[in-house]
């Protein structure tokens, strides 16, 4: 399923499409009424529903939403459920994944961008961030939000990062965009921080992944995609593309250039408790283009 999105000329769309992975055919489904965003999350639940949260729209004015929508695949019907608990603030380019240990009923949301630095958080260096580093769970049966208290080191606030589920209990995060205000200027950069969260104890662990045999490692980036794949008898994270932030750029298209490289992060066979053990450049197999 592909929902919404935007581009340099499209501030946001509400189109919903489904791709048949056997026939490789697309079909368009019913769009959510009154909804047209990019930078949102969309998660499939065991009830055969899509749960959608957040997003932004940059038309006549820049808008960030905290809307929660639910799509029934069986009924081809959209609903706006009423959530309760510790509701998160409006955001975009956050991450949300379903936990296998909860039979994928519980979703975990992390980080994202907010519309102004006043809605963000104070970094450890005293700067105000346009990003968040909060983590919440959403019960997709009761729509109860719960804010979590993480143990261990505090990750950098970020958005446009990737999050993958390893096994039943471990979340692995990489990269992301960082936008902050130091009291004088607004500054933006990408990061290459790799960290995990053990959802049994909600403990953060930061990693220094080993480079590939050639000594290379993926550069800092955001807006990339990542997926769990089988690799050499264990599991790995396949990462593709992303944003190459160019501080010397003068126009939007030049500042936020696209990347075409891909990387494979192999994980130890004891993946629930082990750190990633190597990174491999897969540039030779990467698709052309940005």
Coordinates of C-alpha atoms in Angstrom, one line a residue:
X1 CA 0.0 0.0 0.0
X2 CA 1.2 3.5 -0.9
X3 CA -0.6 6.5 0.7
X4 CA -0.1 10.2 0.1
X5 CA 3.3 11.9 -0.5
X6 CA 4.6 15.0 -2.2
X7 CA 7.3 16.5 -4.4
X8 CA 8.8 19.8 -5.4
X9 CA 5.6 20.7 -7.1
X10 CA 3.0 18.7 -5.1
X11 CA 2.4 19.9 -1.6
X12 CA 0.6 16.7 -0.6
X13 CA -1.8 14.1 -1.9
X14 CA -4.4 11.8 -0.4
X15 CA -4.2 9.1 -3.1
X16 CA -4.1 5.4 -1.9
X17 CA -2.7 2.7 -4.2
X18 CA -2.2 -1.0 -3.7
X19 CA 0.4 -3.1 -5.5
X20 CA -0.2 -6.8 -6.1
X21 CA 3.2 -8.4 -5.5
X22 CA 2.4 -11.5 -7.5
X23 CA 0.9 -9.9 -10.6
X24 CA 2.8 -6.6 -10.2
X25 CA -0.3 -4.6 -11.0
X26 CA -1.5 -1.4 -9.3
X27 CA -5.0 -0.4 -8.4
X28 CA -6.3 2.8 -6.8
X29 CA -8.4 2.6 -3.6
X30 CA -10.6 5.1 -1.8
X31 CA -8.7 8.1 -0.6
X32 CA -9.2 9.4 3.0
X33 CA -11.7 12.3 2.9
X34 CA -10.2 15.7 3.7
X35 CA -6.7 14.3 4.0
X36 CA -3.7 15.2 1.9
X37 CA -0.2 14.9 3.4
X38 CA 3.3 13.8 3.2
X39 CA 5.8 12.7 5.9
X40 CA 3.2 10.6 7.7
X41 CA 3.4 7.0 8.8
X42 CA 1.2 4.1 7.7
X43 CA 1.2 0.8 9.5
X44 CA -0.6 -2.5 8.8
X45 CA -2.4 -4.1 11.8
X46 CA -3.5 -7.7 12.4
X47 CA -7.1 -6.5 11.9
X48 CA -6.3 -5.9 8.2
X49 CA -6.4 -2.2 8.7
X50 CA -4.0 0.7 8.0
X51 CA -3.3 3.1 10.8
X52 CA -2.1 6.5 9.7
X53 CA -0.7 9.3 11.8
X54 CA 0.7 12.8 11.3
X55 CA 2.2 14.4 8.3
X56 CA 2.6 17.8 6.7
X57 CA 1.3 19.9 3.8
X58 CA 3.1 22.9 2.3
X59 CA 0.5 24.5 0.1
X60 CA -0.5 28.1 0.7
X61 CA 0.7 27.7 4.3
X62 CA 2.8 25.1 6.0
X63 CA 0.6 22.7 8.1
X64 CA 1.6 19.9 10.4
X65 CA -1.1 17.6 11.7
X66 CA -1.7 15.2 14.5
X67 CA -4.6 13.5 12.7
X68 CA -5.1 9.7 13.2
X69 CA -6.9 7.8 10.5
X70 CA -7.9 4.1 10.0
X71 CA -8.5 2.3 6.8
X72 CA -10.3 -1.0 6.6
X73 CA -8.8 -3.0 3.7
X74 CA -11.8 -5.5 3.8
X75 CA -14.5 -2.8 3.7
X76 CA -12.6 -0.1 1.7
X77 CA -13.6 2.4 4.3
X78 CA -11.9 5.2 6.2
X79 CA -12.6 6.2 9.8
X80 CA -11.2 8.8 12.2
X81 CA -10.8 7.0 15.5
X82 CA -10.9 8.8 18.8
X83 CA -7.6 8.4 20.6
X84 CA -7.0 8.6 24.4
X85 CA -4.1 8.7 26.8
X86 CA -0.8 10.7 26.3
X87 CA -1.6 12.0 22.8
X88 CA 1.5 13.1 20.8
X89 CA 1.9 16.5 19.3
X90 CA 1.6 17.1 15.6
X91 CA 4.7 16.0 13.7
X92 CA 6.0 14.7 10.4
X93 CA 8.8 12.4 9.1
X94 CA 8.6 10.4 12.3
X95 CA 8.8 6.6 12.4
X96 CA 6.2 4.1 13.4
X97 CA 6.4 0.2 13.4
X98 CA 4.3 -2.6 14.7
X99 CA 5.8 -4.9 17.4
X100 CA 5.7 -8.6 16.7
X101 CA 5.8 -9.4 20.4
X102 CA 2.3 -7.8 20.7
X103 CA 1.0 -9.8 17.7
X104 CA 1.6 -6.4 15.9
X105 CA -1.3 -4.8 17.9
X106 CA 1.1 -2.3 19.5
X107 CA 2.8 0.3 17.3
X108 CA 5.9 2.3 18.5
X109 CA 6.4 5.9 17.3
X110 CA 9.6 7.8 17.6
X111 CA 10.8 11.3 16.9
X112 CA 9.9 13.5 13.9
X113 CA 9.9 17.1 12.9
X114 CA 7.7 19.8 14.3
X115 CA 6.5 23.1 12.7
X116 CA 8.5 25.5 14.9
X117 CA 11.5 25.2 17.3
X118 CA 9.2 26.3 20.1
X119 CA 7.3 23.0 19.7
X120 CA 10.6 20.9 19.8
X121 CA 12.9 20.1 22.6
X122 CA 16.1 21.5 24.1
X123 CA 19.2 19.6 23.1
X124 CA 22.0 18.6 25.5
X125 CA 24.1 21.5 24.0
X126 CA 21.3 24.0 24.9
X127 CA 20.1 24.6 21.3
X128 CA 16.4 24.4 20.5
X129 CA 15.6 21.5 18.1
X130 CA 12.9 21.3 15.4
X131 CA 13.0 17.5 16.0
X132 CA 11.7 15.3 18.8
X133 CA 13.2 12.3 20.6
X134 CA 10.1 11.1 22.4
X135 CA 8.8 7.5 22.0
X136 CA 5.2 6.5 22.4
X137 CA 3.1 3.3 21.9
X138 CA -0.3 3.1 20.3
X139 CA -2.7 0.3 21.0
X140 CA -4.4 -0.2 17.6
X141 CA -7.4 -1.9 19.2
X142 CA -8.2 0.7 21.9
X143 CA -6.3 3.6 20.4
X144 CA -4.6 4.3 23.7
X145 CA -1.4 6.4 23.5
X146 CA 1.3 5.8 26.1
X147 CA 4.4 7.9 26.5
X148 CA 7.5 5.9 27.3
X149 CA 10.5 6.6 29.6
X150 CA 13.6 5.4 27.9
X151 CA 16.6 4.0 29.8
X152 CA 20.2 4.6 28.8
X153 CA 21.9 7.3 26.6
X154 CA 19.6 9.9 25.0
X155 CA 19.7 9.7 21.2
X156 CA 19.9 12.9 19.2
X157 CA 16.5 14.4 18.4
X158 CA 15.8 13.6 14.7
X159 CA 13.3 13.1 11.9
X160 CA 13.5 11.4 8.5
X161 CA 15.3 8.4 10.1
X162 CA 14.7 4.7 9.5
X163 CA 13.4 2.2 12.0
X164 CA 13.4 -1.6 11.6
X165 CA 12.2 -4.4 13.8
X166 CA 14.7 -7.1 14.5
X167 CA 13.2 -10.3 16.0
X168 CA 10.4 -9.8 18.5
X169 CA 11.9 -7.1 20.8
X170 CA 14.6 -5.0 19.2
X171 CA 14.1 -1.8 17.2
X172 CA 17.1 -0.5 15.1
X173 CA 17.3 3.2 14.2
X174 CA 19.7 4.8 11.7
X175 CA 20.4 8.3 10.5
X176 CA 18.0 11.1 10.2
X177 CA 17.8 14.8 9.7
X178 CA 18.5 17.3 12.4
X179 CA 17.2 20.9 12.3
X180 CA 17.9 23.3 15.2
X181 CA 18.1 26.9 16.3
X182 CA 21.2 28.0 18.3
X183 CA 19.7 31.4 19.2
X184 CA 21.2 33.2 16.2
X185 CA 20.9 30.9 13.1
X186 CA 18.8 28.0 12.0
X187 CA 21.1 25.1 11.1
X188 CA 20.5 21.7 9.4
X189 CA 22.5 18.6 9.1
X190 CA 22.2 14.8 8.7
X191 CA 23.4 12.2 11.2
X192 CA 24.8 8.7 11.0
X193 CA 24.0 7.6 14.5
X194 CA 23.0 4.0 14.9
X195 CA 21.1 2.9 18.0
X196 CA 18.7 0.2 19.2
X197 CA 15.9 0.0 21.7
X198 CA 15.1 -3.2 23.6
X199 CA 11.3 -3.1 24.0
X200 CA 11.3 -5.5 26.9
X201 CA 13.0 -2.8 29.1
X202 CA 12.9 0.2 26.8
X203 CA 16.6 0.5 27.0
X204 CA 18.7 2.5 24.4
X205 CA 22.0 1.2 23.2
X206 CA 24.2 3.1 20.8
X207 CA 26.4 1.2 18.3
X208 CA 29.5 1.8 16.3
X209 CA 29.0 -0.5 13.4
X210 CA 32.2 -2.0 11.9
X211 CA 33.0 -0.8 8.4
X212 CA 33.0 -3.0 5.3
X213 CA 36.0 -4.9 4.2
X214 CA 37.0 -1.9 2.1
X215 CA 36.9 0.3 5.1
X216 CA 33.8 2.2 3.9
X217 CA 30.6 3.0 5.9
X218 CA 27.4 4.8 4.9
X219 CA 27.6 8.6 5.1
X220 CA 25.2 10.6 7.3
X221 CA 21.7 10.8 5.7
X222 CA 18.0 11.1 6.2
X223 CA 14.9 10.3 4.2
X224 CA 16.4 6.9 3.2
X225 CA 14.5 3.5 3.3
X226 CA 15.5 0.4 5.3
X227 CA 14.1 -3.1 5.4
X228 CA 15.0 -6.4 7.2
X229 CA 16.4 -9.1 4.9
X230 CA 17.8 -12.6 5.3
X231 CA 21.6 -12.6 4.9
X232 CA 24.3 -15.3 5.4
X233 CA 22.2 -17.4 7.8
X234 CA 21.1 -14.4 9.9
X235 CA 19.3 -11.1 9.5
X236 CA 20.5 -7.8 8.1
X237 CA 19.2 -4.3 7.3
X238 CA 19.2 -3.2 3.7
X239 CA 19.4 0.6 3.4
X240 CA 18.8 2.4 0.1
X241 CA 19.3 6.0 -0.9
X242 CA 18.4 9.0 1.2
X243 CA 19.3 12.7 1.3
X244 CA 22.7 14.1 0.8
X245 CA 22.6 17.4 2.7
X246 CA 24.8 20.0 0.9
X247 CA 25.6 22.9 3.2
X248 CA 27.1 24.9 0.3
X249 CA 23.9 24.6 -1.8
X250 CA 21.9 27.7 -2.7
X251 CA 18.6 26.3 -3.9
X252 CA 16.4 23.6 -2.4
X253 CA 17.1 21.0 -5.1
X254 CA 20.9 21.5 -4.7
X255 CA 20.9 21.5 -0.9
X256 CA 18.9 18.3 -0.5
X257 CA 20.4 16.1 -3.2
X258 CA 19.5 12.5 -3.5
X259 CA 21.7 9.5 -2.9
X260 CA 21.7 6.3 -5.1
X261 CA 23.9 4.0 -2.9
X262 CA 22.7 1.0 -1.0
X263 CA 24.2 -0.7 2.1
X264 CA 23.7 -3.9 3.9
X265 CA 24.2 -4.0 7.7
X266 CA 24.7 -7.6 8.9
X267 CA 23.7 -8.5 12.4
X268 CA 25.0 -11.2 14.7
X269 CA 23.1 -14.5 14.9
X270 CA 22.1 -13.6 18.5
X271 CA 20.3 -10.6 17.0
X272 CA 18.1 -9.9 20.0
X273 CA 21.1 -8.9 22.2
X274 CA 23.9 -8.3 19.7
X275 CA 25.3 -5.3 18.0
X276 CA 25.5 -5.0 14.2
X277 CA 28.8 -6.5 13.2
X278 CA 29.6 -5.0 9.7
X279 CA 28.5 -2.7 7.0
X280 CA 28.9 -3.5 3.3
X281 CA 28.6 -1.1 0.4
X282 CA 26.1 -2.4 -2.2
X283 CA 26.7 0.5 -4.6
X284 CA 27.3 -1.8 -7.5
X285 CA 23.7 -3.1 -7.2
X286 CA 22.1 0.3 -6.6
X287 CA 19.6 1.7 -9.1
X288 CA 20.6 4.7 -11.1
X289 CA 19.2 8.1 -10.4
X290 CA 18.7 10.1 -7.2

